[in-house]
Coordinates of C-alpha atoms in Angstrom, one line a residue:
X1 CA 22.2 -5.6 -96.8
X2 CA 22.4 -7.4 -93.5
X3 CA 19.8 -6.8 -90.7
X4 CA 21.1 -4.9 -87.8
X5 CA 19.8 -5.6 -84.3
X6 CA 20.4 -2.0 -83.3
X7 CA 18.1 -0.8 -86.1
X8 CA 15.5 -3.5 -86.0
X9 CA 12.0 -3.8 -84.5
X10 CA 9.9 -7.0 -84.5
X11 CA 6.2 -6.6 -85.1
X12 CA 4.0 -9.6 -84.5
X13 CA 0.7 -9.3 -86.1
X14 CA -2.5 -10.8 -84.7
X15 CA -1.5 -14.2 -83.1
X16 CA -4.8 -14.2 -81.4
X17 CA -6.2 -17.2 -79.5
X18 CA -9.5 -17.4 -81.4
X19 CA -7.8 -17.1 -84.8
X20 CA -4.9 -19.5 -84.4
X21 CA -6.9 -22.8 -84.6
X22 CA -8.0 -21.8 -88.1
X23 CA -4.4 -21.1 -89.3
X24 CA -2.7 -23.7 -91.6
X25 CA 0.3 -25.1 -89.6
X26 CA -0.6 -22.9 -86.6
X27 CA 1.7 -24.8 -84.3
X28 CA 4.7 -24.1 -86.5
X29 CA 3.7 -20.4 -87.0
X30 CA 3.3 -19.9 -83.2
X31 CA 6.6 -21.8 -82.4
X32 CA 8.6 -19.7 -84.9
X33 CA 7.1 -16.5 -83.6
X34 CA 8.0 -17.5 -80.0
X35 CA 11.5 -18.4 -81.1
X36 CA 12.0 -15.1 -82.9
X37 CA 10.5 -13.0 -80.1
X38 CA 12.8 -14.6 -77.6
X39 CA 15.8 -14.1 -79.8
X40 CA 14.8 -10.4 -80.3
X41 CA 14.5 -9.9 -76.6
X42 CA 17.9 -11.4 -76.0
X43 CA 19.4 -9.0 -78.5
X44 CA 17.5 -5.9 -77.4
X45 CA 15.4 -5.8 -80.5
X46 CA 12.0 -4.2 -79.4
X47 CA 9.0 -6.6 -79.8
X48 CA 5.6 -5.1 -80.6
X49 CA 2.3 -6.8 -81.1
X50 CA -1.0 -6.1 -82.7
X51 CA -4.5 -7.4 -82.1
X52 CA -7.3 -7.2 -84.6
X53 CA -10.8 -6.6 -83.2
X54 CA -9.9 -7.9 -79.8
X55 CA -13.6 -8.1 -78.8
X56 CA -14.2 -10.6 -81.6
X57 CA -10.9 -12.5 -81.8
X58 CA -9.7 -12.2 -78.2
X59 CA -6.2 -11.3 -77.1
X60 CA -2.9 -12.6 -78.5
X61 CA -1.8 -16.0 -77.4
X62 CA -0.5 -15.6 -73.8
X63 CA 3.1 -16.6 -74.6
X64 CA 3.3 -14.0 -77.4
X65 CA 1.6 -11.3 -75.4
X66 CA 4.2 -11.8 -72.6
X67 CA 7.0 -11.1 -75.0
X68 CA 5.6 -7.9 -76.5
X69 CA 6.6 -4.7 -75.0
X70 CA 3.5 -3.0 -76.3
X71 CA 0.4 -4.2 -78.2
X72 CA -1.6 -2.1 -80.6
X73 CA -5.4 -2.8 -80.5
X74 CA -6.6 -2.1 -84.0
X75 CA -9.7 -2.3 -86.2
X76 CA -8.0 -1.6 -89.6
X77 CA -6.4 -4.6 -91.2
X78 CA -3.2 -2.5 -91.8
X79 CA -1.8 -1.5 -88.4
X80 CA -0.4 1.8 -89.7
X81 CA -3.9 3.1 -90.1
X82 CA -4.3 2.7 -86.3
X83 CA -0.9 4.3 -85.4
X84 CA 1.7 1.5 -85.5
X85 CA 4.4 3.9 -86.7
X86 CA 3.8 6.0 -83.6
X87 CA 4.8 3.0 -81.5
X88 CA 8.0 2.3 -83.3
X89 CA 11.2 3.4 -81.4
X90 CA 12.8 6.5 -83.0
X91 CA 15.7 5.8 -85.3
X92 CA 14.9 2.2 -85.9
X93 CA 14.1 1.7 -89.6
X94 CA 14.3 -2.1 -90.1
X95 CA 11.0 -3.6 -89.3
X96 CA 10.5 -7.4 -89.2
X97 CA 6.9 -8.4 -89.7
X98 CA 5.4 -11.8 -88.8
X99 CA 2.0 -13.1 -87.9
X100 CA -1.5 -13.7 -89.3
X101 CA -3.3 -13.7 -91.5
X102 CA -0.5 -13.3 -94.0
X103 CA -2.8 -12.2 -96.9
X104 CA -4.8 -9.7 -94.8
X105 CA -3.5 -8.0 -91.7
X106 CA 0.2 -9.0 -92.0
X107 CA 0.2 -8.0 -95.7
X108 CA -1.5 -4.7 -95.2
X109 CA 0.7 -3.8 -92.2
X110 CA 3.9 -4.6 -94.2
X111 CA 2.6 -2.6 -97.2
X112 CA 1.8 0.3 -94.9
X113 CA 5.3 0.3 -93.5
X114 CA 6.9 0.1 -97.0
X115 CA 4.7 3.1 -98.0
X116 CA 6.1 5.0 -95.1
X117 CA 9.7 4.4 -96.1
X118 CA 10.6 1.6 -93.7
X119 CA 13.0 -1.3 -94.6
X120 CA 10.6 -4.2 -94.2
X121 CA 11.5 -7.9 -93.8
X122 CA 9.1 -10.7 -93.5
X123 CA 10.0 -13.8 -91.6
X124 CA 8.4 -16.3 -94.0
X125 CA 8.5 -19.2 -91.6
X126 CA 6.6 -17.1 -88.9
X127 CA 3.6 -16.1 -91.0
X128 CA 0.4 -18.0 -91.6
X129 CA -3.1 -17.9 -93.2
X130 CA -6.0 -20.3 -93.2
X131 CA -4.8 -21.6 -96.5
X132 CA -1.2 -22.1 -97.6
X133 CA -2.0 -20.6 -101.0
X134 CA -3.1 -17.3 -99.4
X135 CA 0.1 -17.2 -97.4
X136 CA 2.2 -17.9 -100.5
X137 CA 0.4 -15.2 -102.6
X138 CA 1.0 -12.6 -99.9
X139 CA 4.7 -13.5 -99.7
X140 CA 5.1 -13.3 -103.4
X141 CA 3.4 -9.9 -103.5
X142 CA 5.5 -8.5 -100.7
X143 CA 8.7 -9.7 -102.3
X144 CA 7.7 -7.9 -105.5
X145 CA 6.9 -4.7 -103.5
X146 CA 10.4 -4.7 -102.0
X147 CA 10.1 -6.5 -98.7
X148 CA 12.9 -8.8 -97.9
X149 CA 11.8 -12.4 -97.5
X150 CA 13.9 -14.0 -94.7
X151 CA 13.7 -16.8 -92.2
X152 CA 13.9 -16.8 -88.4
X153 CA 17.3 -18.4 -88.5
X154 CA 18.6 -15.9 -91.1
X155 CA 17.5 -13.0 -88.8
X156 CA 19.1 -14.6 -85.7
X157 CA 22.5 -14.9 -87.3
X158 CA 22.4 -11.5 -89.0
X159 CA 21.4 -9.9 -85.7
X160 CA 24.3 -11.7 -84.0
X161 CA 26.9 -11.1 -86.7
X162 CA 29.6 -13.0 -84.9
X163 CA 30.0 -16.2 -82.9
X164 CA 31.8 -14.2 -80.3
X165 CA 28.6 -12.2 -79.6
X166 CA 28.0 -12.5 -75.8
X167 CA 24.5 -13.9 -76.4
X168 CA 25.5 -16.4 -79.2
X169 CA 25.1 -19.5 -77.1
X170 CA 21.7 -18.4 -75.8
X171 CA 20.4 -17.7 -79.3
X172 CA 21.9 -20.9 -80.7
X173 CA 20.0 -22.8 -78.0
X174 CA 16.8 -21.3 -79.3
X175 CA 17.5 -22.2 -82.9
X176 CA 18.5 -25.8 -82.3

């Protein structure tokens, strides 16, 4: 089943300034999230963020925060326990989850969405953990639980569907 920009929401989990220096390949994780959020915004896909224990870990990286329409401040590792589903636009059932840490907050948020009946995709090149093995274990587990494992580029082209899309060149410029 292809992703549909009209049904999708992007949820960026905990790309917080104090956390990112500890993340394996943090620069790549941040760059891919920025790319995906910009693509989502071009294609009218809502972009939401979460922040874990903002007092301890600080706010999301400024560039990410600027691209999020709303940000959920949470204390639970899984954002659904703090009301993420209440922030999701009505009628949109395809949720793309990215962010950190893949094996803690991103994982528990994605599982919470799966448990609530959402169609969940994980942009695997836009998630990170302190250790690559933790990220890989989280992705393997989510795949077995029914989440779709995709890449930023896969999402971009599925959301576009056609090279005649009016935003095709703008999206392509972000991918290249």
